[in-house]
CSV table of C-alpha atoms and ligand atoms in Angstrom, one decimal:
chain,number,residue,atom,x,y,z
A,226,MET,CA,-40.3,-28.2,2.7
A,227,ASN,CA,-38.8,-30.8,5.1
A,228,ALA,CA,-39.5,-33.5,2.6
A,229,GLN,CA,-36.6,-32.3,0.5
A,230,ILE,CA,-34.1,-32.2,3.4
A,231,THR,CA,-31.4,-34.9,3.4
A,232,PRO,CA,-31.3,-36.6,6.8
A,233,ALA,CA,-28.2,-36.0,9.0
A,234,PRO,CA,-25.6,-38.8,8.8
A,235,ALA,CA,-25.3,-41.0,11.9
A,236,HIS,CA,-22.4,-40.0,14.3
A,237,ASP,CA,-20.2,-42.8,13.1
A,238,ASP,CA,-20.7,-41.8,9.5
A,239,LEU,CA,-18.9,-38.5,10.1
A,240,ASP,CA,-15.4,-40.0,10.3
A,241,ALA,CA,-14.5,-40.6,6.7
A,242,PHE,CA,-14.8,-37.0,5.5
A,243,TRP,CA,-11.5,-35.2,6.4
A,244,MET,CA,-13.0,-31.8,6.6
A,245,PRO,CA,-11.2,-28.8,5.2
A,246,PHE,CA,-10.2,-25.9,7.4
A,247,THR,CA,-12.1,-27.5,10.2
A,248,ALA,CA,-11.4,-28.6,13.8
A,249,ASN,CA,-12.5,-32.1,12.8
A,250,ARG,CA,-12.8,-33.6,16.3
A,251,GLN,CA,-14.7,-30.7,17.7
A,252,PHE,CA,-17.0,-30.6,14.7
A,253,LYS,CA,-17.7,-34.3,14.8
A,254,SER,CA,-18.6,-34.3,18.4
A,255,ASN,CA,-21.1,-31.4,17.9
A,256,PRO,CA,-21.8,-31.1,14.1
A,257,ARG,CA,-23.3,-28.1,12.4
A,258,LEU,CA,-25.0,-29.6,9.3
A,259,LEU,CA,-26.7,-27.8,6.5
A,260,ALA,CA,-29.1,-29.7,4.3
A,261,ARG,CA,-31.1,-27.3,2.1
A,262,ALA,CA,-30.9,-23.7,1.0
A,263,GLU,CA,-33.1,-21.1,-0.6
A,264,GLY,CA,-32.8,-17.3,-1.0
A,265,MET,CA,-31.2,-15.9,2.2
A,266,TYR,CA,-31.6,-19.1,4.2
A,267,TYR,CA,-30.1,-22.5,4.9
A,268,TRP,CA,-32.0,-25.3,6.7
A,269,THR,CA,-30.4,-27.9,9.0
A,270,PRO,CA,-31.4,-31.6,8.6
A,271,ASP,CA,-33.9,-31.2,11.4
A,272,GLY,CA,-35.5,-28.3,9.6
A,273,ARG,CA,-34.1,-25.4,11.6
A,274,GLU,CA,-33.8,-22.1,9.5
A,275,VAL,CA,-30.4,-20.4,9.5
A,276,LEU,CA,-30.0,-16.9,8.0
A,277,ASP,CA,-27.0,-16.8,5.7
A,278,GLY,CA,-24.8,-13.8,6.8
A,279,VAL,CA,-21.8,-14.9,4.8
A,280,ALA,CA,-23.1,-15.9,1.3
A,281,GLY,CA,-22.0,-19.4,2.0
A,282,LEU,CA,-18.3,-18.6,2.0
A,283,TRP,CA,-18.4,-15.2,0.3
A,284,CYS,CA,-19.7,-16.8,-2.9
A,285,VAL,CA,-23.5,-17.1,-3.1
A,286,ASN,CA,-24.0,-13.4,-4.1
A,287,ALA,CA,-27.4,-13.9,-5.7
A,288,GLY,CA,-28.8,-16.0,-2.9
A,289,HIS,CA,-29.4,-19.7,-2.8
A,290,GLY,CA,-31.3,-22.0,-5.1
A,291,ARG,CA,-31.4,-19.8,-8.1
A,292,ARG,CA,-33.6,-21.6,-10.6
A,293,GLU,CA,-32.0,-19.9,-13.6
A,294,ILE,CA,-28.6,-21.4,-12.7
A,295,THR,CA,-30.0,-24.8,-11.9
A,296,GLU,CA,-31.8,-25.0,-15.3
A,297,ALA,CA,-28.7,-23.7,-17.2
A,298,VAL,CA,-26.5,-26.4,-15.5
A,299,ALA,CA,-29.1,-29.2,-16.2
A,300,LYS,CA,-29.4,-28.1,-19.8
A,301,GLN,CA,-25.6,-28.0,-20.4
A,302,LEU,CA,-25.2,-31.4,-18.7
A,303,GLY,CA,-27.8,-32.8,-21.2
A,304,THR,CA,-26.1,-31.1,-24.1
A,305,MET,CA,-22.3,-31.7,-23.5
A,306,GLU,CA,-21.1,-32.5,-20.0
A,307,TYR,CA,-17.4,-32.0,-20.8
A,308,ALA,CA,-15.1,-30.8,-23.6
A,309,PRO,CA,-11.4,-30.2,-23.4
A,310,ALA,CA,-10.1,-26.7,-23.7
A,311,PHE,CA,-6.6,-27.6,-24.8
A,312,GLN,CA,-6.2,-27.0,-28.5
A,313,MET,CA,-10.0,-27.1,-28.8
A,314,GLY,CA,-12.8,-25.0,-27.7
A,315,HIS,CA,-16.6,-24.9,-27.1
A,316,PRO,CA,-18.8,-21.9,-27.8
A,317,ILE,CA,-20.0,-20.9,-24.4
A,318,ALA,CA,-16.4,-20.6,-23.1
A,319,PHE,CA,-15.9,-17.8,-25.6
A,320,GLU,CA,-19.3,-16.3,-24.8
A,321,LEU,CA,-18.4,-16.2,-21.1
A,322,ALA,CA,-15.0,-14.7,-21.7
A,323,ASN,CA,-16.6,-12.0,-23.7
A,324,ARG,CA,-19.3,-11.3,-21.1
A,325,LEU,CA,-16.6,-11.1,-18.4
A,326,ALA,CA,-14.5,-8.8,-20.6
A,327,ASN,CA,-17.5,-6.5,-20.9
A,328,ILE,CA,-17.7,-5.9,-17.1
A,329,ALA,CA,-13.9,-5.9,-16.5
A,330,PRO,CA,-11.8,-3.0,-15.4
A,331,PRO,CA,-10.4,-1.1,-18.5
A,332,GLY,CA,-8.1,-3.2,-20.6
A,333,LEU,CA,-8.4,-6.4,-18.5
A,334,ASP,CA,-10.2,-8.2,-21.3
A,335,ARG,CA,-8.2,-11.4,-21.7
A,336,ILE,CA,-9.7,-14.2,-19.5
A,337,PHE,CA,-8.0,-17.4,-18.3
A,338,PHE,CA,-10.3,-20.0,-16.7
A,339,THR,CA,-9.5,-22.0,-13.5
A,340,ASN,CA,-11.5,-23.9,-11.0
A,341,SER,CA,-10.9,-22.0,-7.7
A,342,GLY,CA,-9.5,-18.9,-6.1
A,343,SER,CA,-6.3,-20.8,-5.3
A,344,GLU,CA,-5.8,-21.8,-8.9
A,345,SER,CA,-6.6,-18.3,-10.1
A,346,VAL,CA,-3.8,-16.9,-7.8
A,347,ASP,CA,-1.2,-19.5,-8.8
A,348,THR,CA,-2.2,-18.9,-12.5
A,349,ALA,CA,-1.8,-15.1,-12.1
A,350,LEU,CA,1.6,-15.4,-10.4
A,351,LYS,CA,2.8,-17.7,-13.2
A,352,ILE,CA,1.5,-15.4,-15.9
A,353,ALA,CA,3.3,-12.5,-14.2
A,354,ILE,CA,6.6,-14.3,-14.2
A,355,ALA,CA,6.2,-15.7,-17.7
A,356,TYR,CA,5.1,-12.2,-19.0
A,357,HIS,CA,8.4,-10.6,-18.0
A,358,ARG,CA,10.3,-13.5,-19.6
A,359,ALA,CA,8.3,-13.1,-22.8
A,360,ARG,CA,9.3,-9.5,-23.1
A,361,GLY,CA,13.0,-10.2,-22.3
A,362,ALA,CA,13.0,-9.4,-18.6
A,363,GLY,CA,13.3,-13.0,-17.3
A,364,GLN,CA,15.3,-11.9,-14.3
A,365,ARG,CA,12.0,-10.4,-12.8
A,366,THR,CA,10.9,-13.4,-10.8
A,367,ARG,CA,10.4,-12.0,-7.3
A,368,LEU,CA,6.9,-11.8,-5.9
A,369,ILE,CA,5.7,-9.4,-3.3
A,370,GLY,CA,2.7,-10.3,-1.1
A,371,ARG,CA,1.5,-8.8,2.1
A,372,GLU,CA,1.2,-9.8,5.8
A,373,LYS,CA,-2.3,-11.1,6.7
A,374,GLY,CA,-2.9,-11.7,2.9
A,375,TYR,CA,-4.9,-14.8,2.0
A,376,HIS,CA,-4.4,-16.1,-1.5
A,377,GLY,CA,-5.6,-19.6,-1.2
A,378,VAL,CA,-3.7,-22.8,-0.4
A,379,GLY,CA,-1.5,-23.6,-3.4
A,380,PHE,CA,2.2,-23.3,-2.8
A,381,GLY,CA,2.3,-20.0,-4.8
A,382,GLY,CA,-0.7,-18.5,-2.9
A,383,MET,CA,0.6,-19.6,0.5
A,384,SER,CA,4.0,-18.1,-0.2
A,385,VAL,CA,2.7,-14.7,-1.2
A,386,GLY,CA,0.0,-14.9,1.5
A,387,GLY,CA,0.6,-13.8,5.0
A,388,MET,CA,-1.5,-16.0,7.3
A,389,VAL,CA,0.7,-17.5,9.8
A,390,ASN,CA,-1.3,-20.7,10.3
A,391,ASN,CA,-1.3,-21.3,6.6
A,392,ARG,CA,2.5,-20.9,6.4
A,393,LYS,CA,4.0,-22.4,9.5
A,394,PHE,CA,3.3,-26.1,8.6
A,395,PHE,CA,4.9,-25.6,5.2
A,396,ALA,CA,7.6,-23.1,6.2
A,397,ALA,CA,10.4,-25.0,4.4
A,398,SER,CA,8.4,-25.4,1.3
A,399,MET,CA,7.5,-21.8,0.5
A,400,LEU,CA,8.5,-20.4,-2.9
A,401,PRO,CA,11.9,-18.7,-2.8
A,402,GLY,CA,12.2,-15.1,-3.8
A,403,VAL,CA,9.1,-13.8,-2.1
A,404,ASP,CA,8.8,-10.8,0.2
A,405,HIS,CA,5.9,-9.2,2.0
A,406,LEU,CA,4.6,-5.7,2.6
A,407,PRO,CA,3.2,-4.9,6.0
A,408,HIS,CA,-0.5,-5.3,6.5
A,409,THR,CA,-2.8,-2.3,6.9
A,410,LEU,CA,-4.8,-3.2,10.0
A,411,ALA,CA,-4.1,-0.5,12.5
A,412,ILE,CA,-6.8,-0.5,15.2
A,413,GLU,CA,-4.8,1.9,17.4
A,414,HIS,CA,-5.2,4.5,14.6
A,415,ASN,CA,-8.4,3.5,12.8
A,416,ALA,CA,-10.8,1.8,15.2
A,417,PHE,CA,-14.5,2.2,14.3
A,418,SER,CA,-13.7,3.9,11.0
A,419,ARG,CA,-16.8,4.0,8.8
A,420,GLY,CA,-15.7,2.7,5.4
A,421,LEU,CA,-12.1,3.1,4.4
A,422,PRO,CA,-9.7,4.2,7.2
A,423,GLN,CA,-7.9,7.5,7.1
A,424,TRP,CA,-4.6,6.4,8.5
A,425,GLY,CA,-2.1,4.3,6.7
A,426,ALA,CA,-1.7,5.3,3.0
A,427,HIS,CA,2.1,5.7,3.7
A,428,LEU,CA,2.3,1.9,4.3
A,429,ALA,CA,2.4,1.5,0.5
A,430,ASP,CA,5.8,3.2,0.6
A,431,GLU,CA,7.1,0.1,2.2
A,432,LEU,CA,7.2,-1.2,-1.3
A,433,LEU,CA,9.9,1.4,-2.0
A,434,ARG,CA,11.9,-0.2,0.8
A,435,LEU,CA,11.6,-3.6,-0.7
A,436,ILE,CA,12.5,-2.2,-4.1
A,437,ALA,CA,15.6,-0.6,-2.6
A,438,LEU,CA,16.5,-4.0,-0.9
A,439,HIS,CA,15.9,-6.3,-3.9
A,440,ASP,CA,16.1,-3.9,-6.9
A,441,ALA,CA,13.1,-3.4,-9.1
A,442,SER,CA,14.7,-5.4,-11.9
A,443,THR,CA,14.2,-8.6,-9.9
A,444,ILE,CA,10.5,-8.0,-9.0
A,445,ALA,CA,7.8,-9.5,-11.2
A,446,ALA,CA,4.6,-8.6,-9.3
A,447,VAL,CA,2.9,-7.3,-6.2
A,448,ILE,CA,-0.2,-9.1,-5.2
A,449,VAL,CA,-2.8,-7.8,-2.7
A,450,GLU,CA,-6.4,-8.2,-1.9
A,451,PRO,CA,-8.1,-4.8,-2.4
A,452,ILE,CA,-10.0,-5.7,0.8
A,453,ALA,CA,-8.7,-8.7,2.6
A,454,GLY,CA,-11.5,-11.0,3.8
A,455,SER,CA,-10.1,-14.2,5.2
A,456,ALA,CA,-7.7,-12.5,7.6
A,457,GLY,CA,-10.7,-10.9,9.2
A,458,VAL,CA,-11.6,-8.0,6.9
A,459,VAL,CA,-8.7,-5.6,6.5
A,460,LEU,CA,-9.5,-2.4,4.6
A,461,PRO,CA,-7.1,-0.4,2.5
A,462,PRO,CA,-6.4,3.1,4.0
A,463,ILE,CA,-7.6,5.9,1.7
A,464,GLY,CA,-4.9,6.5,-0.9
A,465,TYR,CA,-3.0,3.3,-0.2
A,466,LEU,CA,-3.9,1.3,-3.3
A,467,LYS,CA,-3.4,4.3,-5.6
A,468,ARG,CA,0.1,4.7,-4.1
A,469,LEU,CA,0.9,1.0,-4.7
A,470,ARG,CA,-0.3,1.5,-8.3
A,471,GLU,CA,2.0,4.5,-8.8
A,472,ILE,CA,5.0,2.7,-7.4
A,473,CYS,CA,4.4,-0.4,-9.5
A,474,ASP,CA,4.0,1.8,-12.7
A,475,LYS,CA,7.2,3.7,-12.0
A,476,HIS,CA,9.2,0.4,-11.6
A,477,ASP,CA,7.6,-1.7,-14.2
A,478,ILE,CA,6.2,-4.1,-11.7
A,479,LEU,CA,2.9,-5.8,-12.3
A,480,LEU,CA,0.1,-5.2,-9.8
A,481,ILE,CA,-2.2,-8.1,-9.2
A,482,PHE,CA,-5.5,-7.6,-7.3
A,483,ASP,CA,-6.9,-10.8,-5.7
A,484,GLU,CA,-10.6,-10.1,-6.1
A,485,VAL,CA,-11.8,-13.6,-5.2
A,486,ILE,CA,-14.0,-12.2,-2.5
A,487,THR,CA,-14.5,-8.6,-3.6
A,488,GLY,CA,-15.5,-9.6,-7.2
A,489,PHE,CA,-19.0,-9.7,-8.5
A,490,GLY,CA,-20.7,-7.0,-6.7
A,491,ARG,CA,-19.6,-7.4,-3.1
A,492,VAL,CA,-18.5,-3.7,-2.9
A,493,GLY,CA,-21.1,-2.1,-5.1
A,494,LYS,CA,-19.4,-2.4,-8.4
A,495,PRO,CA,-18.5,-5.5,-10.4
A,496,PHE,CA,-15.0,-5.4,-8.9
A,497,ALA,CA,-13.3,-3.5,-6.1
A,498,SER,CA,-10.8,-2.2,-8.7
A,499,GLN,CA,-13.7,-0.2,-10.2
A,500,ALA,CA,-15.0,0.9,-6.8
A,501,PHE,CA,-11.6,2.3,-5.9
A,502,ASP,CA,-10.8,3.4,-9.5
A,503,ILE,CA,-7.5,1.7,-9.6
A,504,THR,CA,-6.8,-0.7,-12.4
A,505,PRO,CA,-4.5,-3.6,-11.8
A,506,ASP,CA,-2.6,-5.6,-14.5
A,507,LEU,CA,-4.0,-8.9,-13.5
A,508,MET,CA,-7.1,-9.7,-11.4
A,509,THR,CA,-8.0,-13.1,-9.8
A,510,THR,CA,-11.6,-14.1,-9.3
A,511,ALA,CA,-13.7,-17.2,-8.4
A,512,LYS,CA,-16.5,-17.6,-5.8
A,513,GLY,CA,-19.2,-15.3,-7.1
A,514,LEU,CA,-18.4,-16.1,-10.7
A,515,THR,CA,-20.9,-19.0,-10.6
A,516,ASN,CA,-22.8,-17.9,-7.4
A,517,GLY,CA,-21.0,-20.8,-5.7
A,518,ALA,CA,-23.0,-23.3,-7.7
A,519,LEU,CA,-20.0,-24.9,-9.4
A,520,PRO,CA,-16.3,-24.5,-8.9
A,521,MET,CA,-14.8,-22.0,-11.3
A,522,GLY,CA,-12.3,-19.2,-11.3
A,523,ALA,CA,-11.1,-16.7,-13.8
A,524,VAL,CA,-8.0,-14.6,-14.2
A,525,PHE,CA,-8.5,-11.3,-15.9
A,526,ALA,CA,-5.3,-10.2,-17.7
A,527,HIS,CA,-4.6,-6.9,-19.3
A,528,ARG,CA,-4.5,-7.1,-23.1
A,529,LYS,CA,-0.8,-5.9,-23.1
A,530,ILE,CA,0.1,-9.0,-21.1
A,531,TYR,CA,-1.7,-11.4,-23.4
A,532,ASP,CA,-0.2,-9.6,-26.5
A,533,ALA,CA,3.3,-10.1,-25.0
A,534,PHE,CA,2.8,-13.8,-25.2
A,535,MET,CA,1.6,-13.8,-28.8
A,536,GLN,CA,4.9,-14.0,-30.6
A,537,GLY,CA,7.1,-16.7,-32.0
A,538,PRO,CA,6.0,-19.5,-34.3
A,539,GLU,CA,2.1,-19.6,-34.5
A,540,ASN,CA,2.0,-23.3,-33.8
A,541,THR,CA,3.7,-23.1,-30.4
A,542,ILE,CA,1.7,-23.0,-27.1
A,543,GLU,CA,2.3,-19.6,-25.7
A,544,LEU,CA,1.6,-20.3,-22.0
A,545,PHE,CA,2.4,-23.7,-20.7
A,546,HIS,CA,-0.5,-23.7,-18.2
A,547,GLY,CA,-4.0,-24.9,-17.9
A,548,TYR,CA,-6.3,-27.3,-16.1
A,549,THR,CA,-8.3,-30.3,-17.3
A,550,TYR,CA,-11.4,-28.4,-16.1
A,551,SER,CA,-10.4,-24.9,-17.4
A,552,ALA,CA,-13.6,-23.5,-19.0
A,553,HIS,CA,-15.6,-26.6,-18.0
A,554,PRO,CA,-18.8,-26.3,-20.1
A,555,VAL,CA,-21.1,-26.9,-17.1
A,556,ALA,CA,-19.3,-24.3,-15.0
A,557,CYS,CA,-19.4,-21.9,-18.0
A,558,ALA,CA,-23.2,-22.4,-18.2
A,559,ALA,CA,-23.5,-21.7,-14.5
A,560,ALA,CA,-21.4,-18.6,-14.8
A,561,LEU,CA,-23.4,-17.2,-17.8
A,562,ALA,CA,-26.7,-17.8,-15.9
A,563,THR,CA,-25.2,-16.2,-12.9
A,564,LEU,CA,-24.2,-13.1,-14.8
A,565,ASP,CA,-27.8,-13.0,-16.2
A,566,VAL,CA,-29.2,-13.0,-12.7
A,567,TYR,CA,-26.7,-10.4,-11.5
A,568,THR,CA,-27.6,-8.1,-14.5
A,569,LYS,CA,-31.4,-8.6,-14.3
A,570,GLU,CA,-31.5,-7.9,-10.6
A,571,GLY,CA,-28.9,-5.1,-10.5
A,572,LEU,CA,-26.9,-7.1,-8.0
A,573,LEU,CA,-23.5,-5.9,-9.2
A,574,SER,CA,-24.3,-2.4,-7.9
A,575,ARG,CA,-26.9,-3.2,-5.1
A,576,ALA,CA,-24.3,-3.3,-2.4
A,577,ALA,CA,-23.6,0.4,-3.0
A,578,SER,CA,-27.2,1.4,-2.2
A,579,LEU,CA,-27.4,-0.9,0.8
A,580,ALA,CA,-24.0,0.2,2.2
A,581,PRO,CA,-25.2,3.1,4.3
A,582,GLU,CA,-27.8,1.0,6.0
A,583,TRP,CA,-25.4,-1.9,6.5
A,584,GLU,CA,-22.7,0.5,7.9
A,585,ASN,CA,-25.2,1.9,10.5
A,586,ALA,CA,-26.3,-1.5,11.4
A,587,VAL,CA,-22.9,-3.0,12.0
A,588,HIS,CA,-21.6,0.1,13.8
A,589,SER,CA,-24.5,-0.2,16.2
A,590,LEU,CA,-22.5,-3.0,17.8
A,591,ARG,CA,-19.9,-0.5,18.9
A,592,GLY,CA,-19.8,-0.3,22.7
A,593,LEU,CA,-20.9,-3.9,23.3
A,594,PRO,CA,-18.7,-6.1,25.6
A,595,ASN,CA,-15.3,-6.9,24.2
A,596,VAL,CA,-15.8,-5.1,20.9
A,597,LEU,CA,-12.4,-3.5,19.9
A,598,ASP,CA,-13.3,-2.4,16.4
A,599,VAL,CA,-16.0,-2.5,13.7
A,600,ARG,CA,-15.1,-2.4,10.1
A,601,ASN,CA,-17.2,-2.1,6.9
A,602,TYR,CA,-17.2,-1.5,3.2
A,603,GLY,CA,-19.9,-2.4,0.6
A,604,LEU,CA,-21.7,-5.4,2.0
A,605,ILE,CA,-18.8,-6.5,4.1
A,606,GLY,CA,-18.7,-6.1,7.9
A,607,ALA,CA,-16.4,-7.2,10.7
A,608,VAL,CA,-16.4,-7.0,14.5
A,609,GLU,CA,-13.1,-7.4,16.1
A,610,LEU,CA,-13.2,-8.9,19.7
A,611,GLU,CA,-10.7,-8.7,22.4
A,612,PRO,CA,-9.1,-12.1,22.7
A,613,ARG,CA,-9.4,-14.0,25.9
A,614,ALA,CA,-6.1,-14.0,27.9
A,615,GLY,CA,-4.0,-17.0,26.7
A,616,LYS,CA,-6.9,-18.3,24.5
A,617,PRO,CA,-6.8,-16.5,21.1
A,618,GLY,CA,-9.8,-17.3,19.0
A,619,ALA,CA,-11.9,-18.9,21.8
A,620,ARG,CA,-14.2,-15.9,22.2
A,621,GLY,CA,-14.7,-15.6,18.5
A,622,PHE,CA,-15.5,-19.3,18.1
A,623,GLU,CA,-18.0,-19.2,20.9
A,624,VAL,CA,-19.8,-16.2,19.3
A,625,PHE,CA,-19.8,-17.9,16.0
A,626,VAL,CA,-21.4,-21.1,17.5
A,627,LYS,CA,-24.0,-19.2,19.5
A,628,CYS,CA,-25.0,-17.2,16.5
A,629,PHE,CA,-25.4,-20.4,14.5
A,630,GLU,CA,-27.5,-22.0,17.2
A,631,ARG,CA,-29.7,-18.9,17.2
A,632,GLY,CA,-30.2,-19.1,13.4
A,633,VAL,CA,-27.6,-16.7,12.0
A,634,MET,CA,-24.5,-17.8,10.1
A,635,VAL,CA,-21.5,-15.5,10.5
A,636,ARG,CA,-17.8,-16.3,9.9
A,637,GLN,CA,-15.1,-16.4,12.5
A,638,THR,CA,-11.4,-15.9,11.9
A,639,GLY,CA,-9.6,-15.9,15.2
A,640,ASP,CA,-11.4,-13.2,17.3
A,641,THR,CA,-12.9,-11.5,14.3
A,642,ILE,CA,-16.5,-12.0,13.2
A,643,ALA,CA,-17.0,-11.4,9.5
A,644,MET,CA,-20.2,-10.8,7.6
A,645,SER,CA,-20.8,-10.8,3.9
A,646,PRO,CA,-24.4,-11.6,3.2
A,647,PRO,CA,-25.9,-12.4,-0.2
A,648,LEU,CA,-26.4,-9.2,-2.2
A,649,ILE,CA,-30.2,-9.9,-2.2
A,650,ILE,CA,-30.4,-9.2,1.5
A,651,GLU,CA,-33.4,-7.1,2.8
A,652,SER,CA,-33.5,-4.6,5.6
A,653,LYS,CA,-35.2,-6.9,8.1
A,654,GLN,CA,-32.5,-9.5,7.5
A,655,ILE,CA,-29.7,-7.0,8.1
A,656,ALA,CA,-31.5,-6.1,11.3
A,657,ARG,CA,-31.8,-9.8,12.3
A,658,ILE,CA,-28.1,-10.5,11.7
A,659,VAL,CA,-27.0,-7.5,13.8
A,660,GLU,CA,-29.6,-8.1,16.6
A,661,THR,CA,-28.6,-11.8,16.9
A,662,LEU,CA,-24.9,-11.0,16.9
A,663,GLY,CA,-25.5,-8.1,19.4
A,664,SER,CA,-27.5,-10.3,21.8
A,665,VAL,CA,-24.8,-13.0,21.6
A,666,LEU,CA,-22.0,-10.5,22.3
A,667,ARG,CA,-24.0,-9.2,25.4
A,668,GLU,CA,-24.1,-12.7,26.8
A,669,THR,CA,-20.6,-13.9,25.9
A,670,PRO,CA,-18.0,-13.2,28.7
B,920,PLP,C1,-8.7,-13.4,-1.6
B,920,PLP,C2,-8.8,-14.8,-1.7
B,920,PLP,N1,-7.9,-15.4,-2.6
B,920,PLP,C3,-8.0,-16.8,-2.8
B,920,PLP,C4,-8.9,-17.6,-2.1
B,920,PLP,C5,-8.9,-19.0,-2.3
B,920,PLP,O1,-10.0,-19.4,-3.0
B,920,PLP,P1,-10.4,-21.0,-3.0
B,920,PLP,O2,-10.8,-21.4,-1.7
B,920,PLP,O3,-11.5,-21.0,-4.0
B,920,PLP,O4,-9.2,-21.7,-3.6
B,920,PLP,C6,-9.7,-17.0,-1.2
B,920,PLP,C7,-10.7,-17.8,-0.4
B,920,PLP,O5,-11.3,-17.4,0.5
B,920,PLP,C8,-9.7,-15.6,-1.0
B,920,PLP,O6,-10.4,-15.0,-0.1
């Protein structure tokens, strides 16, 4: 096994890579390197096993090293490594779009391919604005996001997003005409809720306040994550998303669900929209689409939106948007193989059957030192820790590092520890994640 492991780079060789979303100096003085992965595990260059409690970065839903995906990618590379998707097409792009349409929420059967979650978000925002223009309502340009929302790092996604650290450096460069709903994290009302919290459906009515302020005729779309992950797992109160849907319908505003982390089985259905029985007009995805094997995203658009663009002379391009690598053939092959694995192994619904066990496991951490809240839904879990006085995020980071050193990978956002394991997880691995985190929490002042 060790023979396949890539050796760790020498200390000096760590400088050139400017690492994303990383404390570079801290990391480079004490690197956490991963060199190989299979099933539920990573291995470090020195051969230490690390149980993956976050599916890489919420993307490796079928577990690591899936042979079927590797073979499909290799085959496609050997057949045709690239083909443009502008004014041309290649067969498996259409096959993939059809396969995705078959598992989509009702009506969302028009698929636009991107290369990441950020690109999916910016694409969906542009489609929303262009849709209103195409149907003669071009004054509808305003976008409504939400506090604590994370919609990637493009200027559009950052603008509708509500993560302070993501916004403050670029404060003067945000899109104009954006407003935000309040977030739904309310520990004072909902601490230790099991599943969706009871309190807070009325927070959706804040949209009515924004409509009264800006007038509905100026608003193109509302974008929310059905469950926010990157901000530390924020769940929708019972009834909240339904209410948002009703208000959007009443005022002709498009509702966009950002399902970049909730898509592809994370909450026990293909998409959270189906788990919550609320159909958005546009849905953004990425991550689990290829099991993380290759970069790819997809925007699911309701057919009525696509149809609104299909007018005017037939030789005109209807939507001036696309990427060189939209529907990249190798990514399409990876996605098709991924969907095959998901289907064959029942992974798009497996989280639903594991959810009760997962819920009990993560809630067993209640009562441990500094634990303010435990949240869960599907195969998502979060433990919110009391921040150290004057040092927000320090306790969370220490817990994350200690878990890694003890062979369990969790994710830290500020003082929240998030968990989202591959959907192939077994009971003993659920127990190991929670036992490791529990023992670290007991020993972390
Ligand atoms: C809800 C959501 N939207 C968008 C993104 C951005 O995706 P990417 O990092 O692939 O650009 C993320 C990433 O975590 C996300 O969680």
